[in-house]
Short mmCIF file of N, CA and C in Angstrom, two decimals:
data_model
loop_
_atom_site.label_atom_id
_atom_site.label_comp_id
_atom_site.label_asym_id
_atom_site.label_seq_id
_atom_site.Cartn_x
_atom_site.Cartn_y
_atom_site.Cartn_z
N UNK A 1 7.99 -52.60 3.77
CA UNK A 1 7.45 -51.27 3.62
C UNK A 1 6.62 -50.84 4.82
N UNK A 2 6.00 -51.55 5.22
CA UNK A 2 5.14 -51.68 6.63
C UNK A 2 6.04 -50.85 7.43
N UNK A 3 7.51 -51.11 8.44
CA UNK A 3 7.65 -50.75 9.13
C UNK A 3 8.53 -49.40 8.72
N UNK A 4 8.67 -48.93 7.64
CA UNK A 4 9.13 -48.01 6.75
C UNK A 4 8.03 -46.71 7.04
N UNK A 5 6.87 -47.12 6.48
CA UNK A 5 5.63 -45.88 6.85
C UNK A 5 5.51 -46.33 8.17
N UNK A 6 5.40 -46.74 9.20
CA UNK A 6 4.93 -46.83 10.24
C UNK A 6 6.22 -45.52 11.00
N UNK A 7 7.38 -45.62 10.75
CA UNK A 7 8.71 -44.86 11.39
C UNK A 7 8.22 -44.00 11.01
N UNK A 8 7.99 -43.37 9.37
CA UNK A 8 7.96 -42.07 9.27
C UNK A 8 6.20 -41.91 9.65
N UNK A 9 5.41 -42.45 10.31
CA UNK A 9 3.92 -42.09 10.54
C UNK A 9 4.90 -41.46 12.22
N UNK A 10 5.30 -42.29 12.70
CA UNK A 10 6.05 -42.16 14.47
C UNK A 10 6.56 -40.43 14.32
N UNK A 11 7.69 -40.05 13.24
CA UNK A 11 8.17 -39.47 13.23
C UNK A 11 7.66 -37.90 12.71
N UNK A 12 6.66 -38.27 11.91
CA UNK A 12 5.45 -36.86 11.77
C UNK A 12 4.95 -36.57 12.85
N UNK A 13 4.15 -37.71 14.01
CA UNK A 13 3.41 -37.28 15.00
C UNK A 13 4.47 -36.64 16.43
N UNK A 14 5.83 -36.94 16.56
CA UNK A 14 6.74 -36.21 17.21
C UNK A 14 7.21 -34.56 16.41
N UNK A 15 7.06 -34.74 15.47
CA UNK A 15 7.32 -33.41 14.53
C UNK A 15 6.02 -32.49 15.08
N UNK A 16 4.90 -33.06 14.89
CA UNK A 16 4.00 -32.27 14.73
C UNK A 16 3.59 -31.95 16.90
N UNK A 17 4.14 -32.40 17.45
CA UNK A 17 3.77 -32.71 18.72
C UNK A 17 4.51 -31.64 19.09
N UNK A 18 6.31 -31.63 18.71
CA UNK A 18 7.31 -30.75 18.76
C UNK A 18 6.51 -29.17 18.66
N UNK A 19 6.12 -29.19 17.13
CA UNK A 19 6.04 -27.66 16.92
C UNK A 19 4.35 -27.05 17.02
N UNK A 20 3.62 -28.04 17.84
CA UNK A 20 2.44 -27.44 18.62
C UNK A 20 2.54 -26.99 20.11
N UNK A 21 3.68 -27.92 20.44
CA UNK A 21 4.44 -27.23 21.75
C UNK A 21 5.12 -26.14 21.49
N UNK A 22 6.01 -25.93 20.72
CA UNK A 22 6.83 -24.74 20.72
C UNK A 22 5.89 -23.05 20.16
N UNK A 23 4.70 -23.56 19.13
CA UNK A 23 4.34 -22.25 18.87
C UNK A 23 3.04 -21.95 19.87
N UNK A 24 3.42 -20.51 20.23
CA UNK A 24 2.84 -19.46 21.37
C UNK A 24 2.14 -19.08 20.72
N UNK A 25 0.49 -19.12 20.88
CA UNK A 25 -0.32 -17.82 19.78
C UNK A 25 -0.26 -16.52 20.18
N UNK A 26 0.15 -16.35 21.33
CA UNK A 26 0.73 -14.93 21.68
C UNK A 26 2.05 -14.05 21.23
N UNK A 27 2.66 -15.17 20.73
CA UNK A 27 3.97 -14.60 20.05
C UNK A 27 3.44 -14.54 18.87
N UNK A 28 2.85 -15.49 18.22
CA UNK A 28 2.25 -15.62 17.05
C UNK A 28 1.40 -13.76 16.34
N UNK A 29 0.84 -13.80 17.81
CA UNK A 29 -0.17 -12.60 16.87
C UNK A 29 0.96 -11.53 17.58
N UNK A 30 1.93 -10.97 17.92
CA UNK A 30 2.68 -10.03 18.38
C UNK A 30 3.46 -10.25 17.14
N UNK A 31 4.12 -11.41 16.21
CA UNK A 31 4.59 -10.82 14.90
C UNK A 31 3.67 -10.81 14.14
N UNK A 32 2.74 -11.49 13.96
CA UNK A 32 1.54 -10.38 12.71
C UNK A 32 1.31 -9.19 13.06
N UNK A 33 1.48 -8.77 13.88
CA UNK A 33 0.91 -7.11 14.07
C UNK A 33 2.54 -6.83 14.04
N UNK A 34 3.64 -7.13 14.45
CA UNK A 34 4.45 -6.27 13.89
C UNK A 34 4.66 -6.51 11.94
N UNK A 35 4.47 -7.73 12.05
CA UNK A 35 4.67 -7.41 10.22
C UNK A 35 3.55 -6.93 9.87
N UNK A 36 2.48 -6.83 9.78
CA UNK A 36 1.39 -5.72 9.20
C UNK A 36 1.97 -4.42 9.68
N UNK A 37 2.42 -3.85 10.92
CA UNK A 37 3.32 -2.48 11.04
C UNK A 37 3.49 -2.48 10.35
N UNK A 38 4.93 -2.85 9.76
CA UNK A 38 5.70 -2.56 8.62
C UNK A 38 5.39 -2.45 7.83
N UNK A 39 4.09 -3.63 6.76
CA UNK A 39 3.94 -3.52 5.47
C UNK A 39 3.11 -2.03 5.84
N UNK A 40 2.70 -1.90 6.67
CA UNK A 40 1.86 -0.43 6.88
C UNK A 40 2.93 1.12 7.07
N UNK A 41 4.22 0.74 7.32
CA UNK A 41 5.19 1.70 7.18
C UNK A 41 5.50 2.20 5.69
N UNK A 42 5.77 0.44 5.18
CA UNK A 42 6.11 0.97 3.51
C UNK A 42 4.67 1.00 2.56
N UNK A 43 3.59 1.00 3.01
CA UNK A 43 2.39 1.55 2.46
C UNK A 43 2.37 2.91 2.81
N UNK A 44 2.40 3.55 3.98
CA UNK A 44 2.47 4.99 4.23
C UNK A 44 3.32 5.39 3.47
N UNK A 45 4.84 5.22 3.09
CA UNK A 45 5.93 5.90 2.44
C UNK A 45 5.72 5.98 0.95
N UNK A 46 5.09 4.50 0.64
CA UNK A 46 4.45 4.86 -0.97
C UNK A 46 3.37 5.68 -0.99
N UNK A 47 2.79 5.76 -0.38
CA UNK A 47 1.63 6.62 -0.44
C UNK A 47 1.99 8.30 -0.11
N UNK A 48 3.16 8.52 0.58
CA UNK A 48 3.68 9.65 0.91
C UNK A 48 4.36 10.18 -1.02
N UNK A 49 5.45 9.08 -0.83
CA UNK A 49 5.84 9.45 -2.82
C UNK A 49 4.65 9.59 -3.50
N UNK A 50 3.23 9.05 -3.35
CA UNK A 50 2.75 8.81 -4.50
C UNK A 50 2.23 10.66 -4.36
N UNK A 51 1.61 11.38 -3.66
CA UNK A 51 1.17 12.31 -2.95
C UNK A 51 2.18 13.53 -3.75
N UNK A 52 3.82 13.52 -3.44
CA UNK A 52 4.73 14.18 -4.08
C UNK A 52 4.68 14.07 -5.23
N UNK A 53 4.53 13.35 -6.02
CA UNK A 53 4.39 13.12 -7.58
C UNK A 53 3.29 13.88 -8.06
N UNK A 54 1.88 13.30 -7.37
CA UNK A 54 1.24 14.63 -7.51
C UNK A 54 0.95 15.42 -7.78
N UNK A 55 1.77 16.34 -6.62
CA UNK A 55 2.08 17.68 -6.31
C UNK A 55 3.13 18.05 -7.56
N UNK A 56 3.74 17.32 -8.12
CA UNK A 56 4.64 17.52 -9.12
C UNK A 56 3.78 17.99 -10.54
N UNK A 57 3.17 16.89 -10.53
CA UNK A 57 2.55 16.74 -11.93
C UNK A 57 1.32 18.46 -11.90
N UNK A 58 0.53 18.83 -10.62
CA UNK A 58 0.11 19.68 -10.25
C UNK A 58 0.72 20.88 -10.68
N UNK A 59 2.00 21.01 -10.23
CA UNK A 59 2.85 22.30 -10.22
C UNK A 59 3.28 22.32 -11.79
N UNK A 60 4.02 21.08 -12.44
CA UNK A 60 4.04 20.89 -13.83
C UNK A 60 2.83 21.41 -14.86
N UNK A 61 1.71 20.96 -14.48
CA UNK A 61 0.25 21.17 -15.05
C UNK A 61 0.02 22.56 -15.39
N UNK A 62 -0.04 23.58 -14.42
CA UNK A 62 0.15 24.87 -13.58
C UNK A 62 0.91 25.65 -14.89
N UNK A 63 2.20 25.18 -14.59
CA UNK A 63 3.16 25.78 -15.47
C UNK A 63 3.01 25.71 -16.77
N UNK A 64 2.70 24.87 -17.47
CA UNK A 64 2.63 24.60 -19.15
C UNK A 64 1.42 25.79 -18.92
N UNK A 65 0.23 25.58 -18.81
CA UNK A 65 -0.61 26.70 -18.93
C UNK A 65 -0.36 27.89 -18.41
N UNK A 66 0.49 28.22 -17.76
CA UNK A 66 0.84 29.74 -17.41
C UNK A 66 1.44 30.19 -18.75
N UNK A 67 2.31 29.47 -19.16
CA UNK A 67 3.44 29.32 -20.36
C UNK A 67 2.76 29.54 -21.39
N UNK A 68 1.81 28.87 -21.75
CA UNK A 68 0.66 28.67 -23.15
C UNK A 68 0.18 30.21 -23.15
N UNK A 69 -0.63 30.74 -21.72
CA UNK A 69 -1.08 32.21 -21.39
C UNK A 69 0.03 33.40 -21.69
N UNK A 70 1.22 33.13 -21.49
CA UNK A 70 2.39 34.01 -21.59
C UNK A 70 2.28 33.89 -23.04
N UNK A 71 2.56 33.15 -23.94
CA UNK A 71 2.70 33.19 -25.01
C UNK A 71 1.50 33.66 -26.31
N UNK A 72 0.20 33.27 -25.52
CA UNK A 72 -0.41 33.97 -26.17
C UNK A 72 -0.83 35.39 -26.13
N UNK A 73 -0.08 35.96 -25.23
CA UNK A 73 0.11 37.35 -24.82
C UNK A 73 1.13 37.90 -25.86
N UNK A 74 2.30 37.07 -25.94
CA UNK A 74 3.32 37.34 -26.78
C UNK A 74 2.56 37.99 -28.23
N UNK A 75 1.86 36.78 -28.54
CA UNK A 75 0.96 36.63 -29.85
C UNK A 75 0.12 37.79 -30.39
N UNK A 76 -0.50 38.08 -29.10
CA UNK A 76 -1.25 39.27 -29.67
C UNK A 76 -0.62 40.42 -29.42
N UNK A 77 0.11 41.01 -28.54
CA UNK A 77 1.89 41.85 -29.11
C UNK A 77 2.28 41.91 -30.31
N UNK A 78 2.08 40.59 -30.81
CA UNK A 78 3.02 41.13 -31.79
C UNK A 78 1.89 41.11 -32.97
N UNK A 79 0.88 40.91 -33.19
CA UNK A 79 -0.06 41.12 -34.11
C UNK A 79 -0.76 42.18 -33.93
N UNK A 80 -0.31 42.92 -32.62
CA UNK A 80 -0.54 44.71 -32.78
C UNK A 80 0.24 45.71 -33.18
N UNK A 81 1.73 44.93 -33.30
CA UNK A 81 2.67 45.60 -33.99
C UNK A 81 3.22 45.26 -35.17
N UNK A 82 2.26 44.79 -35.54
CA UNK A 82 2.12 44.21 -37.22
C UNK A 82 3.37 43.20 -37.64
N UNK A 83 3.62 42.38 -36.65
CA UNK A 83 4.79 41.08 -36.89
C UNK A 83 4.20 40.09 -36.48
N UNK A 84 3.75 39.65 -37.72
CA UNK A 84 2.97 38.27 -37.98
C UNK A 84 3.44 37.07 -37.89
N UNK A 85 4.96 36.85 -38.48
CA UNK A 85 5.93 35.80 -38.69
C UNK A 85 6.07 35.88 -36.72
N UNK A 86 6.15 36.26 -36.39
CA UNK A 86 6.62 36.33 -34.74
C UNK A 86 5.37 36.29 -33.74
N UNK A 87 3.95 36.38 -34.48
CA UNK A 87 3.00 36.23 -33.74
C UNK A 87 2.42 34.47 -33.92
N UNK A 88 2.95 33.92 -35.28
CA UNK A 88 2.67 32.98 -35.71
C UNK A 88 3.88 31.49 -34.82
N UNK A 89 5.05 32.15 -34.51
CA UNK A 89 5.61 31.23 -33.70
C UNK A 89 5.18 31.48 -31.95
N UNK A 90 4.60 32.47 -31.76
CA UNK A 90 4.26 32.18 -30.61
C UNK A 90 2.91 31.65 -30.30
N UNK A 91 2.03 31.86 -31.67
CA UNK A 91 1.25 31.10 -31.45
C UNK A 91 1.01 29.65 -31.30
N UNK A 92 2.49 29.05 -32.17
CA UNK A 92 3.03 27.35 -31.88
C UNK A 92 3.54 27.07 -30.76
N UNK A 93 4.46 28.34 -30.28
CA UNK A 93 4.81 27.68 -28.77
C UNK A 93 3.75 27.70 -27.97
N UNK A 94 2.75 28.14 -28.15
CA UNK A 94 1.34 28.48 -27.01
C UNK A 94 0.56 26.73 -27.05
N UNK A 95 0.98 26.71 -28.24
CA UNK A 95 0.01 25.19 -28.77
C UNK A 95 1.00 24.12 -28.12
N UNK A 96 2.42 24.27 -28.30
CA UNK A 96 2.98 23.37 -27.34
C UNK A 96 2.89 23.43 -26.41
N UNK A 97 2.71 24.63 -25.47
CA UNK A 97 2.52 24.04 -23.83
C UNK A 97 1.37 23.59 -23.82
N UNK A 98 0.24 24.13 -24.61
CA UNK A 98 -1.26 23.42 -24.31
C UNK A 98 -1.39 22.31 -24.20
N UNK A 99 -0.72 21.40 -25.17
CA UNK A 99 -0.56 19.75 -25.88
C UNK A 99 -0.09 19.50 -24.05
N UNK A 100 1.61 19.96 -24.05
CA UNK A 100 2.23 19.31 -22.73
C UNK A 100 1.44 19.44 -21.77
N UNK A 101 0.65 20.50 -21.13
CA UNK A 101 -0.59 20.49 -20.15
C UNK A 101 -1.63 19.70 -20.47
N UNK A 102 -1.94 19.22 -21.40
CA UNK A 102 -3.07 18.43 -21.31
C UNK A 102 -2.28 16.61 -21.15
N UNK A 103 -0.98 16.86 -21.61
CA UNK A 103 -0.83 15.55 -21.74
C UNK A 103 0.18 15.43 -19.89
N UNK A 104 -0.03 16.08 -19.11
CA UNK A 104 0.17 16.34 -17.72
C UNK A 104 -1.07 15.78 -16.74
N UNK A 105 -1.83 16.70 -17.80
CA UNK A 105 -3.70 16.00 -16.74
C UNK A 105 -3.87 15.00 -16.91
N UNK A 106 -3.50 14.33 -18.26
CA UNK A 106 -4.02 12.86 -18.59
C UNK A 106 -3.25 12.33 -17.24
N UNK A 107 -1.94 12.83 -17.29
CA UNK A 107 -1.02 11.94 -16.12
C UNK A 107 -1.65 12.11 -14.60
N UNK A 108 -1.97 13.05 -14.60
CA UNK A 108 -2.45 13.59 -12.98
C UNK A 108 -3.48 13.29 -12.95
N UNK A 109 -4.46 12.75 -13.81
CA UNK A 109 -6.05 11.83 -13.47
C UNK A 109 -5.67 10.55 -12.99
N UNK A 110 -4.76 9.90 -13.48
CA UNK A 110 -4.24 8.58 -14.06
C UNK A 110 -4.13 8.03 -12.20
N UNK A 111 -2.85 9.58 -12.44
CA UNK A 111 -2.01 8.97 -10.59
C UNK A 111 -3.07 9.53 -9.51
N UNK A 112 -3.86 10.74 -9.96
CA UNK A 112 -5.07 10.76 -8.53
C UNK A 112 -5.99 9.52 -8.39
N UNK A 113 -6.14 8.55 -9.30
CA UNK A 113 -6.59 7.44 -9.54
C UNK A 113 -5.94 6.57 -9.13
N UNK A 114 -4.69 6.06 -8.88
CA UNK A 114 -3.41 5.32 -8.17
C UNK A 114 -3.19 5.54 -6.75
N UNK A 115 -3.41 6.88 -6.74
CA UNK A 115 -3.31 7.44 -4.97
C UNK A 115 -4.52 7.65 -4.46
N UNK A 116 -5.49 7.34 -5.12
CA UNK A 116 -6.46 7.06 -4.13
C UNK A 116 -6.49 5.58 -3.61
N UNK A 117 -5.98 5.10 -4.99
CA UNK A 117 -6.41 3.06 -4.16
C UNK A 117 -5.13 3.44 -3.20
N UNK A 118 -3.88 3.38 -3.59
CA UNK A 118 -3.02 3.53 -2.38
C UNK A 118 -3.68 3.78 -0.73
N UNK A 119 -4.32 5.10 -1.13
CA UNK A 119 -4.58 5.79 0.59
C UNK A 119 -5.67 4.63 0.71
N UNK A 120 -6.83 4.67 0.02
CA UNK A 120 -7.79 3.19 0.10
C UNK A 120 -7.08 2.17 0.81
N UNK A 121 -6.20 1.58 0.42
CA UNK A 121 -5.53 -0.01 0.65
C UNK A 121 -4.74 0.16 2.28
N UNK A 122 -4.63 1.59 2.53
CA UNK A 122 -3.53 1.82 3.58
C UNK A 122 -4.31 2.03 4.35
N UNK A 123 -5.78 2.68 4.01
CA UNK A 123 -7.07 2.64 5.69
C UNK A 123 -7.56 1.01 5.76
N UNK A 124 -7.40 0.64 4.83
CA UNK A 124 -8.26 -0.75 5.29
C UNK A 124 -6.98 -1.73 6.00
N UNK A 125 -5.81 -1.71 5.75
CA UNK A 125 -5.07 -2.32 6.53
C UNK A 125 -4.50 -1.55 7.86
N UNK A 126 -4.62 -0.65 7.62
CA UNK A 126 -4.72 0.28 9.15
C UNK A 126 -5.88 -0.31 9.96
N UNK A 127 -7.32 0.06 9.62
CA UNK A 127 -8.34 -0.88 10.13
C UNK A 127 -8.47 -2.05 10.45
N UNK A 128 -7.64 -3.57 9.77
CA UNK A 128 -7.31 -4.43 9.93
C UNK A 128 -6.30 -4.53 11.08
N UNK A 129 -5.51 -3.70 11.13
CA UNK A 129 -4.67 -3.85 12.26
C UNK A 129 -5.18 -3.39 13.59
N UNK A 130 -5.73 -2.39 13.84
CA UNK A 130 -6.88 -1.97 14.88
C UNK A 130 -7.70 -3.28 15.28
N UNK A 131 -8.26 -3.71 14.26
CA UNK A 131 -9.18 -4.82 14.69
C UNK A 131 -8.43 -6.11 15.44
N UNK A 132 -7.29 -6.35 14.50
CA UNK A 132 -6.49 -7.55 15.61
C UNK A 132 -5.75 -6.82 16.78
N UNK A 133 -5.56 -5.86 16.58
CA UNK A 133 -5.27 -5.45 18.23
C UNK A 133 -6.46 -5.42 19.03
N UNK A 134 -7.63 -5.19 18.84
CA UNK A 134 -8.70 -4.91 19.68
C UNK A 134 -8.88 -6.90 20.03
N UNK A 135 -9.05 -7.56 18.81
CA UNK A 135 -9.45 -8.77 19.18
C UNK A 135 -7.86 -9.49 19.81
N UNK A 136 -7.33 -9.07 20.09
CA UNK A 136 -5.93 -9.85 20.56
C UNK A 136 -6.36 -10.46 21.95
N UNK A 137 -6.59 -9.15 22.72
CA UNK A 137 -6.66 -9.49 24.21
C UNK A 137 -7.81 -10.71 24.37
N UNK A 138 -8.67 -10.81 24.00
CA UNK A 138 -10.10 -12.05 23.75
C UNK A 138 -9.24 -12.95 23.13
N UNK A 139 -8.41 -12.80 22.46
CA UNK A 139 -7.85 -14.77 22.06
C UNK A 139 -7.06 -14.83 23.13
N UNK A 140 -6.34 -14.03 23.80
CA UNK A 140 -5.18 -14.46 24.50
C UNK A 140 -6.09 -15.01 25.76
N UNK A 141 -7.03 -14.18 26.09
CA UNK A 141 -8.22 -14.97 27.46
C UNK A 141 -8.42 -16.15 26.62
N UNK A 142 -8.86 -16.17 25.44
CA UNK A 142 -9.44 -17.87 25.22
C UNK A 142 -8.34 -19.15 25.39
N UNK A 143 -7.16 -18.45 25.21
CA UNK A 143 -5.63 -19.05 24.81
C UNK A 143 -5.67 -20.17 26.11
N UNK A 144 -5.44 -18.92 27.33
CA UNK A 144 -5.60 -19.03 28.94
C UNK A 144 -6.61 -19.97 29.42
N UNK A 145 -7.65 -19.72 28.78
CA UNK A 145 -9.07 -20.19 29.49
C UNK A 145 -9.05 -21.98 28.44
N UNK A 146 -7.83 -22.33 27.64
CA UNK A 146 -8.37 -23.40 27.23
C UNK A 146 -6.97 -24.20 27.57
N UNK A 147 -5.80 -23.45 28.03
CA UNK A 147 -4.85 -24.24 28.59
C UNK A 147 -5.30 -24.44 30.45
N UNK A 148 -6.07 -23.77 30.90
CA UNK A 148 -6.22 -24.21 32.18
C UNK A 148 -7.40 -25.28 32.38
N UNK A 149 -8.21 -25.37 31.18
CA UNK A 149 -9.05 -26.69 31.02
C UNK A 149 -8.14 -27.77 30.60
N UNK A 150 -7.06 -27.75 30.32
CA UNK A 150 -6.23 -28.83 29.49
C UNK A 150 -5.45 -29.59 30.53
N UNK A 151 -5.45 -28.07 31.94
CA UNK A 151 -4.92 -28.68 33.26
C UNK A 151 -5.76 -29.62 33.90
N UNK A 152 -6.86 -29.01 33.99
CA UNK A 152 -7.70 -29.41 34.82
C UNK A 152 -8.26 -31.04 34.26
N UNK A 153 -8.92 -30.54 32.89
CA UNK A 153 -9.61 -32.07 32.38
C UNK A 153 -8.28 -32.45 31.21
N UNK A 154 -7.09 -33.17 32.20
CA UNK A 154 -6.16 -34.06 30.84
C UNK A 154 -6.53 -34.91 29.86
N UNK A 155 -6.07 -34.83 29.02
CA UNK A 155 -6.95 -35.86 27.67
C UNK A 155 -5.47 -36.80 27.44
N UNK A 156 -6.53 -38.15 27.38
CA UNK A 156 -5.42 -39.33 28.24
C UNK A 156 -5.32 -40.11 26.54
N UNK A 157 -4.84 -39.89 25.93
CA UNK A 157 -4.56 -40.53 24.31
C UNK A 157 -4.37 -42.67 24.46
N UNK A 158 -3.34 -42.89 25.58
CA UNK A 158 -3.50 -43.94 25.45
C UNK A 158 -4.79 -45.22 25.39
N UNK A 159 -5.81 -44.66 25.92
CA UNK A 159 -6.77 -45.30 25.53
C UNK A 159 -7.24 -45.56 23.61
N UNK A 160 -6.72 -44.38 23.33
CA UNK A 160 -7.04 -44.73 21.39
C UNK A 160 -6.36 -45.42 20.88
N UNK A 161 -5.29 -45.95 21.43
CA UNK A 161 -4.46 -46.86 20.60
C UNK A 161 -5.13 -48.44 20.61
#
């Protein structure tokens, strides 16, 4: 068993030797900032739908109460022309758009409440991304400034064995 873990101890420290050589922290932070782009593309686009919905539920809202107002216009029309049976159904359709407008606002509190965390969540990762672009250029000097010490003062491992 000894020389069993000892191969695979050999064979982690070439693995791990491999892929500290191969990864660039400069490539490294050039795809985090492009994948934060993106998730920041399809955060803008939800946040663009969420905005239209909205505006939907807004214009919907709008309408039932114009509708409710029309009808109770109807209502008192016709309870000046002494048709009661006809003032009495428009006074139900008036009560149905009221119900559907209120049950519109419930919806349009709900989603101005949804689209605000949205736009919320989309400045702070906007901000987040600003900030690693601003701090990029300072790691990439530290990147520089600690591979040319690595030239200068080599660190000689065979002595730890």
């Amino acid at each position: 068993m000894g020389i069993i873990s000892r191969f695979i101890n050999v064979v982690r420290a070439y693995s791990n030797s491999f892929l500290d050589k191969a990864e660039d922290p400069e490539k490294m932070l050039l795809q985090m900032l492009s994948d934060l782009e993106g998730q920041k593309r399809q955060a803008k686009q939800q946040m663009t739908e969420a905005l239209a919905l909205q505006k939907r539920l807004e214009r919907d809202t709008e309408k039932e109460h114009k509708e409710a107002e029309k009808w109770e216009q109807k209502a008192i029309l016709a309870v000046q022309n002494d048709k009661d049976d006809l003032a009495k159904e428009a006074l139900v359709r008036k009560k149905d758009h009221e119900r559907r407008a209120e049950e519109f606002e419930i919806q349009l509190e709900k989603h101005r409440a949804n689209a605000e965390t949205l736009r919320s969540g989309y400045q702070a990762m906007e901000d987040k991304i600003e900030e690693i672009k601003r701090k990029k250029g300072l790691l990439l000097a530290k990147q520089k400034q600690a591979e040319a010490q690595e030239k200068i003062y080599p660190v000689s491992y065979t002595h730890l064995r």
